[in-house]
Amino acid sequence: VAHLIGLPLNFRRAQDAMERMLRRYRQKGYSLANIESKSFDETAGVLSIHINEGRIGRIDVQGGVRAKDSFVLREFPLQAGDVFEIDKADQGITNINSTTLFEYVYLEVTYSQHDPVLTIRLKERPSQLVRFGFRADDERNLQGSLDIRDENFQGLGTELGLNLNGGSRNKEALLEFKAHRLFTTYLTFNVSGFFSA
């Protein structure tokens, strides 16, 4: 816009300059930036342009049955008050999908009082599983296997499982608890107890 300073106001040149400004924002990933208002003070010769950079007003999570909003938002790198960046939003959707707990995840953008409202829409996969298995051989005869597992325990993305194996000659039990992310860090946590007879 600097090249217009000192020149008479020309609507087409001013419009082109504003479109170039918005293109620059979009090239840098600020895809929700828009011109909210413009006004011209004839006496002072000042053109005022107010740009809303796309500061997020609110982030909602819709469709979660067991998954807690805090667990979903932990995987999303943007927060209310941040300026929306398309690369970070894409990364957040990828992070949530990577938990493998959801059939689909997508992002909707609406506006409330000029501020963008992000809605993360998702559908959960069944996370409570029971698996059966049988095995027969000469050494241990017939053996059974039972695995009972909740891959989204308490809706926090943690995993609790009990695995029972055995037959007439042997018995084994394994109880395990896993956190694929410990709080907001990238550390994992795993504790297990084992019984064999």
Coordinates of N, CA and C in Angstrom, one line a residue:
V1 N 0.8 -1.2 0.0 CA 0.0 0.0 0.0 C 0.9 1.3 0.0
A2 N 2.1 1.1 0.4 CA 3.0 2.3 0.5 C 3.1 3.0 -0.8
H3 N 3.0 2.3 -1.9 CA 3.2 3.0 -3.2 C 2.0 3.9 -3.5
L4 N 0.9 3.9 -2.8 CA -0.2 4.8 -3.0 C -0.2 6.1 -2.2
I5 N 0.8 6.1 -1.3 CA 0.9 7.3 -0.4 C 1.3 8.5 -1.3
G6 N 0.5 9.6 -1.1 CA 0.8 10.9 -1.8 C 0.0 11.0 -3.1
L7 N -0.6 9.9 -3.6 CA -1.4 9.9 -4.8 C -2.9 10.1 -4.5
P8 N -3.6 10.6 -5.5 CA -5.1 10.7 -5.3 C -5.7 9.3 -5.1
L9 N -6.7 9.2 -4.3 CA -7.3 7.9 -4.0 C -8.0 7.4 -5.3
N10 N -7.6 6.2 -5.7 CA -8.2 5.6 -6.9 C -8.8 4.3 -6.4
F11 N -10.1 4.1 -6.6 CA -10.7 2.9 -6.1 C -10.1 1.6 -6.6
R12 N -9.8 1.5 -7.9 CA -9.3 0.3 -8.4 C -7.9 0.0 -7.9
R13 N -7.0 1.0 -7.8 CA -5.7 0.8 -7.3 C -5.7 0.4 -5.8
A14 N -6.6 1.0 -5.1 CA -6.7 0.7 -3.6 C -7.2 -0.7 -3.5
Q15 N -8.2 -1.1 -4.3 CA -8.8 -2.5 -4.2 C -7.7 -3.5 -4.5
D16 N -6.9 -3.2 -5.6 CA -5.8 -4.2 -6.0 C -4.8 -4.3 -4.8
A17 N -4.5 -3.1 -4.2 CA -3.5 -3.2 -3.1 C -4.0 -4.0 -1.9
M18 N -5.3 -3.9 -1.6 CA -5.9 -4.6 -0.5 C -5.9 -6.1 -0.8
E19 N -6.2 -6.5 -2.1 CA -6.2 -7.9 -2.5 C -4.8 -8.4 -2.4
R20 N -3.8 -7.6 -2.8 CA -2.4 -8.1 -2.7 C -2.0 -8.3 -1.2
M21 N -2.5 -7.4 -0.3 CA -2.2 -7.6 1.1 C -2.8 -9.0 1.6
L22 N -4.0 -9.3 1.2 CA -4.7 -10.5 1.7 C -4.0 -11.7 1.1
R23 N -3.5 -11.6 -0.2 CA -2.7 -12.7 -0.8 C -1.5 -13.0 0.0
R24 N -0.8 -11.9 0.5 CA 0.4 -12.1 1.3 C 0.1 -12.8 2.6
Y25 N -1.0 -12.5 3.2 CA -1.5 -13.2 4.4 C -1.7 -14.7 4.1
R26 N -2.4 -15.0 3.0 CA -2.7 -16.3 2.7 C -1.4 -17.1 2.3
Q27 N -0.5 -16.5 1.7 CA 0.8 -17.2 1.3 C 1.5 -17.6 2.6
K28 N 1.4 -16.8 3.6 CA 2.0 -17.1 4.9 C 1.2 -18.0 5.8
G29 N 0.1 -18.5 5.3 CA -0.7 -19.5 6.0 C -1.9 -18.9 6.8
Y30 N -2.0 -17.6 6.8 CA -3.1 -17.0 7.6 C -4.4 -16.9 6.7
S31 N -5.0 -18.1 6.5 CA -6.0 -18.1 5.5 C -7.4 -17.5 5.9
L32 N -7.5 -17.2 7.2 CA -8.8 -16.6 7.6 C -8.7 -15.1 7.7
A33 N -7.6 -14.5 7.3 CA -7.4 -13.0 7.4 C -8.4 -12.4 6.4
N34 N -9.1 -11.3 6.8 CA -10.0 -10.6 5.9 C -10.0 -9.1 6.3
I35 N -10.5 -8.3 5.4 CA -10.6 -6.9 5.7 C -12.0 -6.6 6.3
E36 N -12.0 -6.2 7.5 CA -13.2 -6.0 8.2 C -13.9 -4.7 7.9
S37 N -13.1 -3.6 7.7 CA -13.6 -2.3 7.4 C -12.6 -1.4 6.8
K38 N -13.1 -0.5 6.0 CA -12.2 0.5 5.4 C -12.9 1.9 5.4
S39 N -12.2 2.9 5.7 CA -12.8 4.3 5.7 C -11.8 5.3 5.2
F40 N -12.2 6.4 4.7 CA -11.4 7.4 4.2 C -11.7 8.8 4.8
D41 N -10.8 9.4 5.5 CA -11.0 10.7 6.1 C -10.5 11.7 5.1
E42 N -11.4 12.4 4.4 CA -11.1 13.3 3.3 C -10.3 14.5 3.8
T43 N -10.6 15.0 5.0 CA -9.9 16.2 5.5 C -8.4 15.9 5.8
A44 N -8.2 14.7 6.4 CA -6.8 14.4 6.7 C -6.1 13.7 5.6
G45 N -6.9 13.1 4.6 CA -6.3 12.4 3.5 C -5.8 11.0 3.9
V46 N -6.5 10.4 4.9 CA -6.0 9.1 5.5 C -7.0 8.0 5.1
L47 N -6.5 7.0 4.5 CA -7.3 5.8 4.3 C -7.0 4.8 5.4
S48 N -8.0 4.4 6.2 CA -7.9 3.4 7.3 C -8.4 2.1 6.9
I49 N -7.6 1.1 7.1 CA -8.1 -0.3 6.8 C -7.9 -1.1 8.0
H50 N -9.0 -1.8 8.4 CA -8.9 -2.7 9.6 C -8.9 -4.1 9.1
I51 N -7.8 -4.9 9.4 CA -7.7 -6.3 9.0 C -7.9 -7.2 10.2
N52 N -8.8 -8.1 10.1 CA -9.0 -9.2 11.1 C -8.1 -10.3 10.6
E53 N -7.0 -10.6 11.4 CA -6.0 -11.6 11.0 C -6.5 -13.0 11.1
G54 N -7.7 -13.2 11.7 CA -8.3 -14.5 11.9 C -7.9 -15.1 13.3
R55 N -8.0 -14.2 14.3 CA -7.8 -14.7 15.7 C -8.9 -15.5 16.1
I56 N -8.6 -16.7 16.6 CA -9.7 -17.7 16.9 C -10.4 -17.3 18.2
G57 N -11.8 -17.3 18.0 CA -12.6 -16.9 19.2 C -12.9 -18.1 20.1
R58 N -13.0 -19.3 19.5 CA -13.4 -20.5 20.3 C -13.1 -21.7 19.5
I59 N -12.8 -22.8 20.2 CA -12.6 -24.1 19.5 C -13.5 -25.1 20.2
D60 N -14.4 -25.8 19.5 CA -15.4 -26.7 20.0 C -15.0 -28.1 19.4
V61 N -15.4 -29.1 20.2 CA -15.3 -30.5 19.7 C -16.7 -31.1 19.7
Q62 N -17.1 -31.7 18.6 CA -18.4 -32.3 18.4 C -18.3 -33.7 17.9
G63 N -19.1 -34.6 18.5 CA -19.2 -36.0 18.0 C -18.5 -37.0 19.0
G64 N -17.7 -36.5 19.9 CA -17.1 -37.4 20.9 C -18.1 -38.0 21.9
V65 N -18.1 -39.3 22.0 CA -18.9 -39.9 23.0 C -18.2 -40.2 24.2
R66 N -17.1 -40.9 24.1 CA -16.2 -41.2 25.3 C -15.0 -40.3 25.4
A67 N -14.5 -39.9 24.2 CA -13.3 -39.1 24.2 C -13.5 -37.7 24.8
K68 N -12.7 -37.3 25.7 CA -12.9 -36.0 26.4 C -12.3 -34.9 25.5
D69 N -13.0 -33.8 25.6 CA -12.5 -32.6 24.7 C -11.1 -32.3 25.0
S70 N -10.7 -32.4 26.3 CA -9.3 -32.0 26.7 C -8.3 -33.0 25.9
F71 N -8.6 -34.2 25.8 CA -7.8 -35.2 25.1 C -7.7 -34.8 23.6
V72 N -8.8 -34.4 23.0 CA -8.7 -34.0 21.5 C -8.0 -32.7 21.4
L73 N -8.3 -31.7 22.2 CA -7.6 -30.4 22.1 C -6.1 -30.5 22.4
R74 N -5.7 -31.5 23.2 CA -4.3 -31.7 23.5 C -3.5 -32.0 22.2
E75 N -4.1 -32.6 21.2 CA -3.5 -33.0 20.0 C -3.5 -31.9 18.9
F76 N -4.3 -30.8 19.2 CA -4.5 -29.7 18.3 C -3.7 -28.5 18.7
P77 N -2.7 -28.1 17.8 CA -1.7 -27.1 18.3 C -2.2 -25.7 18.4
L78 N -3.5 -25.4 17.9 CA -4.0 -24.0 18.0 C -4.9 -24.0 19.2
Q79 N -5.0 -22.7 19.8 CA -5.9 -22.5 20.9 C -6.7 -21.2 20.7
A80 N -7.8 -21.1 21.4 CA -8.5 -19.8 21.4 C -7.6 -18.6 21.7
G81 N -7.7 -17.6 20.8 CA -6.8 -16.4 21.0 C -5.6 -16.4 20.0
D82 N -5.3 -17.6 19.5 CA -4.2 -17.7 18.5 C -4.7 -17.2 17.1
V83 N -3.8 -16.8 16.3 CA -4.2 -16.4 14.9 C -4.2 -17.8 14.1
F84 N -5.3 -18.0 13.4 CA -5.4 -19.3 12.6 C -4.4 -19.4 11.6
E85 N -3.7 -20.6 11.6 CA -2.7 -20.9 10.6 C -3.1 -22.2 10.0
I86 N -3.2 -22.3 8.7 CA -3.7 -23.5 8.0 C -2.8 -24.7 8.2
D87 N -1.5 -24.5 8.2 CA -0.5 -25.6 8.4 C -0.7 -26.2 9.8
K88 N -0.9 -25.4 10.8 CA -1.0 -25.9 12.2 C -2.4 -26.6 12.3
A89 N -3.4 -26.1 11.7 CA -4.7 -26.8 11.7 C -4.6 -28.1 11.0
D90 N -3.9 -28.2 9.9 CA -3.7 -29.5 9.2 C -3.0 -30.5 10.1
Q91 N -1.9 -30.0 10.7 CA -1.1 -30.8 11.6 C -2.0 -31.3 12.8
G92 N -2.8 -30.5 13.3 CA -3.7 -30.9 14.4 C -4.7 -32.0 14.0
I93 N -5.3 -31.9 12.8 CA -6.2 -32.9 12.3 C -5.4 -34.2 12.1
T94 N -4.2 -34.1 11.6 CA -3.4 -35.3 11.4 C -3.0 -35.9 12.7
N95 N -2.7 -35.1 13.8 CA -2.4 -35.6 15.1 C -3.6 -36.4 15.7
I96 N -4.8 -35.8 15.5 CA -6.0 -36.5 16.1 C -6.2 -37.8 15.4
N97 N -6.1 -37.8 14.0 CA -6.3 -39.0 13.3 C -5.3 -40.1 13.6
S98 N -4.1 -39.6 13.9 CA -3.0 -40.6 14.2 C -3.2 -41.4 15.5
T99 N -4.1 -40.9 16.4 CA -4.4 -41.7 17.6 C -5.1 -43.0 17.2
T100 N -5.7 -43.1 16.0 CA -6.4 -44.3 15.5 C -7.7 -44.6 16.3
L101 N -8.2 -43.6 17.1 CA -9.4 -43.8 17.9 C -10.6 -43.3 17.2
F102 N -10.4 -42.7 16.0 CA -11.6 -42.1 15.3 C -11.7 -42.5 13.9
E103 N -13.0 -42.7 13.5 CA -13.2 -43.1 12.1 C -12.9 -41.9 11.1
Y104 N -13.3 -40.7 11.5 CA -13.0 -39.6 10.8 C -12.9 -38.4 11.7
V105 N -12.1 -37.4 11.2 CA -11.9 -36.1 11.9 C -11.9 -35.0 10.8
Y106 N -12.6 -34.0 11.0 CA -12.5 -32.8 10.1 C -12.8 -31.5 10.8
L107 N -12.4 -30.4 10.2 CA -12.5 -29.1 10.8 C -13.5 -28.2 10.1
E108 N -14.4 -27.6 10.8 CA -15.3 -26.6 10.3 C -15.0 -25.2 10.8
V109 N -15.2 -24.2 10.0 CA -14.9 -22.8 10.4 C -16.2 -22.1 10.3
T110 N -16.7 -21.4 11.3 CA -17.9 -20.5 11.3 C -17.4 -19.2 12.0
Y111 N -18.3 -18.3 12.0 CA -17.9 -17.0 12.6 C -19.0 -16.6 13.6
S112 N -18.5 -16.0 14.7 CA -19.3 -15.5 15.8 C -18.8 -14.1 16.1
Q113 N -19.5 -13.0 15.8 CA -19.1 -11.7 16.1 C -17.8 -11.4 15.4
H114 N -17.6 -11.7 14.2 CA -16.4 -11.4 13.4 C -15.2 -12.4 13.7
D115 N -15.3 -13.2 14.8 CA -14.2 -14.0 15.1 C -14.4 -15.5 14.6
P116 N -13.4 -16.1 14.1 CA -13.6 -17.5 13.7 C -13.8 -18.4 14.8
V117 N -14.8 -19.4 14.7 CA -15.0 -20.4 15.6 C -14.7 -21.7 14.9
L118 N -13.7 -22.5 15.5 CA -13.3 -23.8 14.9 C -14.1 -24.9 15.6
T119 N -14.7 -25.8 14.8 CA -15.4 -27.0 15.3 C -14.7 -28.2 14.8
I120 N -14.1 -29.0 15.7 CA -13.5 -30.3 15.3 C -14.6 -31.3 15.4
R121 N -15.0 -31.8 14.2 CA -16.0 -32.9 14.2 C -15.4 -34.2 14.0
L122 N -15.8 -35.2 14.8 CA -15.2 -36.5 14.7 C -16.2 -37.6 15.0
K123 N -15.9 -38.8 14.7 CA -16.7 -40.0 15.0 C -15.7 -41.0 15.6
E124 N -16.0 -41.5 16.8 CA -15.2 -42.5 17.4 C -15.3 -43.9 16.9
R125 N -14.2 -44.6 16.9 CA -14.3 -46.1 16.6 C -14.6 -46.8 17.9
P126 N -15.2 -48.0 17.9 CA -15.4 -48.7 19.1 C -14.0 -49.0 19.7
S127 N -13.9 -48.7 21.0 CA -12.5 -48.8 21.7 C -12.5 -49.9 22.7
Q128 N -13.7 -50.5 23.0 CA -13.7 -51.6 24.0 C -13.8 -52.9 23.2
L129 N -12.7 -53.7 23.3 CA -12.6 -54.9 22.5 C -12.4 -56.2 23.3
V130 N -12.9 -57.2 22.8 CA -12.7 -58.6 23.3 C -12.3 -59.5 22.2
R131 N -11.1 -60.1 22.4 CA -10.6 -61.0 21.4 C -10.5 -62.4 21.9
F132 N -10.9 -63.5 21.2 CA -10.7 -64.9 21.6 C -9.8 -65.6 20.6
G133 N -9.1 -66.6 21.2 CA -8.2 -67.4 20.3 C -8.0 -68.8 20.9
F134 N -7.8 -69.7 20.0 CA -7.5 -71.1 20.4 C -6.3 -71.6 19.7
R135 N -5.6 -72.5 20.4 CA -4.4 -73.1 19.8 C -4.3 -74.6 20.3
A136 N -3.9 -75.5 19.4 CA -3.8 -76.9 19.8 C -2.4 -77.4 19.3
D137 N -1.6 -78.1 20.2 CA -0.4 -78.7 19.8 C -0.1 -79.9 20.6
D138 N 1.0 -80.6 20.3 CA 1.3 -81.9 21.0 C 1.8 -81.6 22.4
E139 N 2.5 -80.5 22.6 CA 3.2 -80.2 23.9 C 2.2 -79.7 24.9
R140 N 1.4 -78.8 24.6 CA 0.5 -78.2 25.6 C -1.0 -78.5 25.4
N141 N -1.3 -79.3 24.5 CA -2.7 -79.7 24.2 C -3.5 -78.5 23.7
L142 N -4.7 -78.4 24.2 CA -5.6 -77.3 23.8 C -5.4 -76.1 24.7
Q143 N -5.2 -74.9 24.1 CA -5.0 -73.6 24.9 C -6.0 -72.6 24.4
G144 N -6.4 -71.8 25.3 CA -7.3 -70.7 24.9 C -6.6 -69.3 25.2
S145 N -7.1 -68.3 24.6 CA -6.6 -66.9 24.7 C -7.8 -66.0 24.8
L146 N -7.7 -65.0 25.7 CA -8.8 -64.0 25.9 C -8.1 -62.7 26.1
D147 N -8.4 -61.7 25.3 CA -7.8 -60.4 25.4 C -9.0 -59.4 25.6
I148 N -9.1 -58.7 26.8 CA -10.1 -57.7 27.0 C -9.4 -56.4 27.1
R149 N -9.8 -55.4 26.3 CA -9.0 -54.2 26.2 C -10.0 -53.0 26.0
D150 N -9.6 -51.9 26.6 CA -10.2 -50.6 26.4 C -9.1 -49.7 25.9
E151 N -9.2 -49.3 24.5 CA -8.1 -48.5 23.9 C -8.3 -47.0 24.1
N152 N -9.4 -46.6 24.8 CA -9.6 -45.2 25.1 C -10.2 -45.2 26.5
F153 N -9.4 -45.7 27.5 CA -9.9 -45.8 28.9 C -10.1 -44.4 29.4
Q154 N -11.3 -44.2 30.0 CA -11.7 -42.9 30.6 C -11.8 -41.8 29.6
G155 N -11.7 -42.1 28.3 CA -11.8 -41.1 27.2 C -10.6 -40.2 27.1
L156 N -9.4 -40.7 27.7 CA -8.2 -39.9 27.7 C -7.1 -40.4 26.7
G157 N -7.5 -41.4 25.9 CA -6.5 -42.0 24.9 C -5.5 -42.9 25.6
T158 N -5.8 -43.3 26.8 CA -5.0 -44.3 27.5 C -5.6 -45.7 27.3
E159 N -4.8 -46.7 27.5 CA -5.2 -48.1 27.2 C -5.1 -49.0 28.4
L160 N -6.1 -49.8 28.7 CA -6.1 -50.7 29.8 C -6.5 -52.1 29.2
G161 N -5.7 -53.1 29.5 CA -5.9 -54.4 28.9 C -5.6 -55.5 29.8
L162 N -6.4 -56.6 29.7 CA -6.1 -57.9 30.4 C -6.0 -59.0 29.4
N163 N -4.9 -59.7 29.4 CA -4.7 -60.8 28.5 C -4.6 -62.1 29.3
L164 N -5.5 -63.1 29.0 CA -5.4 -64.4 29.7 C -5.1 -65.4 28.7
N165 N -4.1 -66.3 29.0 CA -3.7 -67.4 28.1 C -3.6 -68.7 28.9
G166 N -3.8 -69.8 28.3 CA -3.5 -71.0 29.1 C -4.5 -72.2 28.7
G167 N -4.2 -73.3 29.4 CA -4.9 -74.5 29.2 C -4.7 -75.4 30.4
S168 N -4.7 -76.7 30.2 CA -4.6 -77.6 31.4 C -3.2 -77.6 31.9
R169 N -2.2 -77.3 31.1 CA -0.8 -77.4 31.6 C -0.1 -76.1 32.0
N170 N -0.7 -75.0 31.6 CA -0.1 -73.7 31.9 C -1.2 -72.6 32.0
K171 N -0.9 -71.5 32.8 CA -1.8 -70.4 32.9 C -1.0 -69.1 32.9
E172 N -1.4 -68.1 32.2 CA -0.7 -66.8 32.1 C -1.7 -65.7 32.2
A173 N -1.4 -64.6 32.8 CA -2.2 -63.4 32.9 C -1.4 -62.2 32.8
L174 N -1.8 -61.2 32.0 CA -1.0 -60.0 31.8 C -2.0 -58.8 31.9
L175 N -1.8 -58.0 32.9 CA -2.6 -56.7 33.1 C -1.7 -55.6 32.7
E176 N -2.1 -54.7 31.8 CA -1.3 -53.6 31.4 C -2.1 -52.3 31.3
F177 N -1.4 -51.2 31.5 CA -1.9 -49.9 31.4 C -0.9 -49.0 30.6
K178 N -1.4 -48.4 29.5 CA -0.5 -47.6 28.7 C -1.0 -46.2 28.5
A179 N -0.1 -45.3 28.5 CA -0.5 -43.9 28.1 C 0.5 -43.6 26.9
H180 N -0.1 -43.4 25.7 CA 0.7 -43.1 24.5 C 1.3 -41.7 24.6
R181 N 0.7 -40.8 25.4 CA 1.2 -39.5 25.7 C 1.0 -39.2 27.1
L182 N 2.0 -38.8 27.9 CA 1.9 -38.5 29.3 C 1.5 -37.0 29.4
F183 N 0.3 -36.7 29.8 CA -0.2 -35.4 29.9 C 0.0 -34.6 28.6
T184 N 0.7 -33.5 28.6 CA 0.9 -32.8 27.3 C 2.3 -33.0 26.7
T185 N 3.0 -33.9 27.3 CA 4.4 -34.2 26.8 C 4.3 -35.2 25.8
Y186 N 5.5 -35.5 25.2 CA 5.6 -36.6 24.2 C 6.2 -37.9 24.9
L187 N 6.2 -37.9 26.2 CA 6.6 -39.1 26.9 C 5.5 -40.1 26.9
T188 N 5.9 -41.4 26.9 CA 4.9 -42.5 27.0 C 5.0 -43.1 28.4
F189 N 4.0 -43.9 28.8 CA 4.0 -44.5 30.1 C 3.4 -45.9 29.9
N190 N 4.0 -46.9 30.6 CA 3.5 -48.3 30.5 C 3.8 -49.0 31.8
V191 N 2.8 -49.5 32.4 CA 3.0 -50.3 33.6 C 2.2 -51.6 33.4
S192 N 2.8 -52.7 33.8 CA 2.1 -54.0 33.6 C 2.4 -55.0 34.8
G193 N 1.5 -55.9 35.0 CA 1.7 -57.0 36.0 C 1.5 -58.3 35.3
F194 N 2.3 -59.3 35.7 CA 2.3 -60.6 34.9 C 2.2 -61.7 36.0
F195 N 1.4 -62.7 35.6 CA 1.2 -63.9 36.5 C 1.4 -65.1 35.5
S196 N 2.1 -66.1 36.0 CA 2.3 -67.3 35.2 C 2.4 -68.6 36.1
A197 N 1.7 -69.6 35.8 CA 1.7 -70.8 36.6 C 1.7 -72.1 35.7

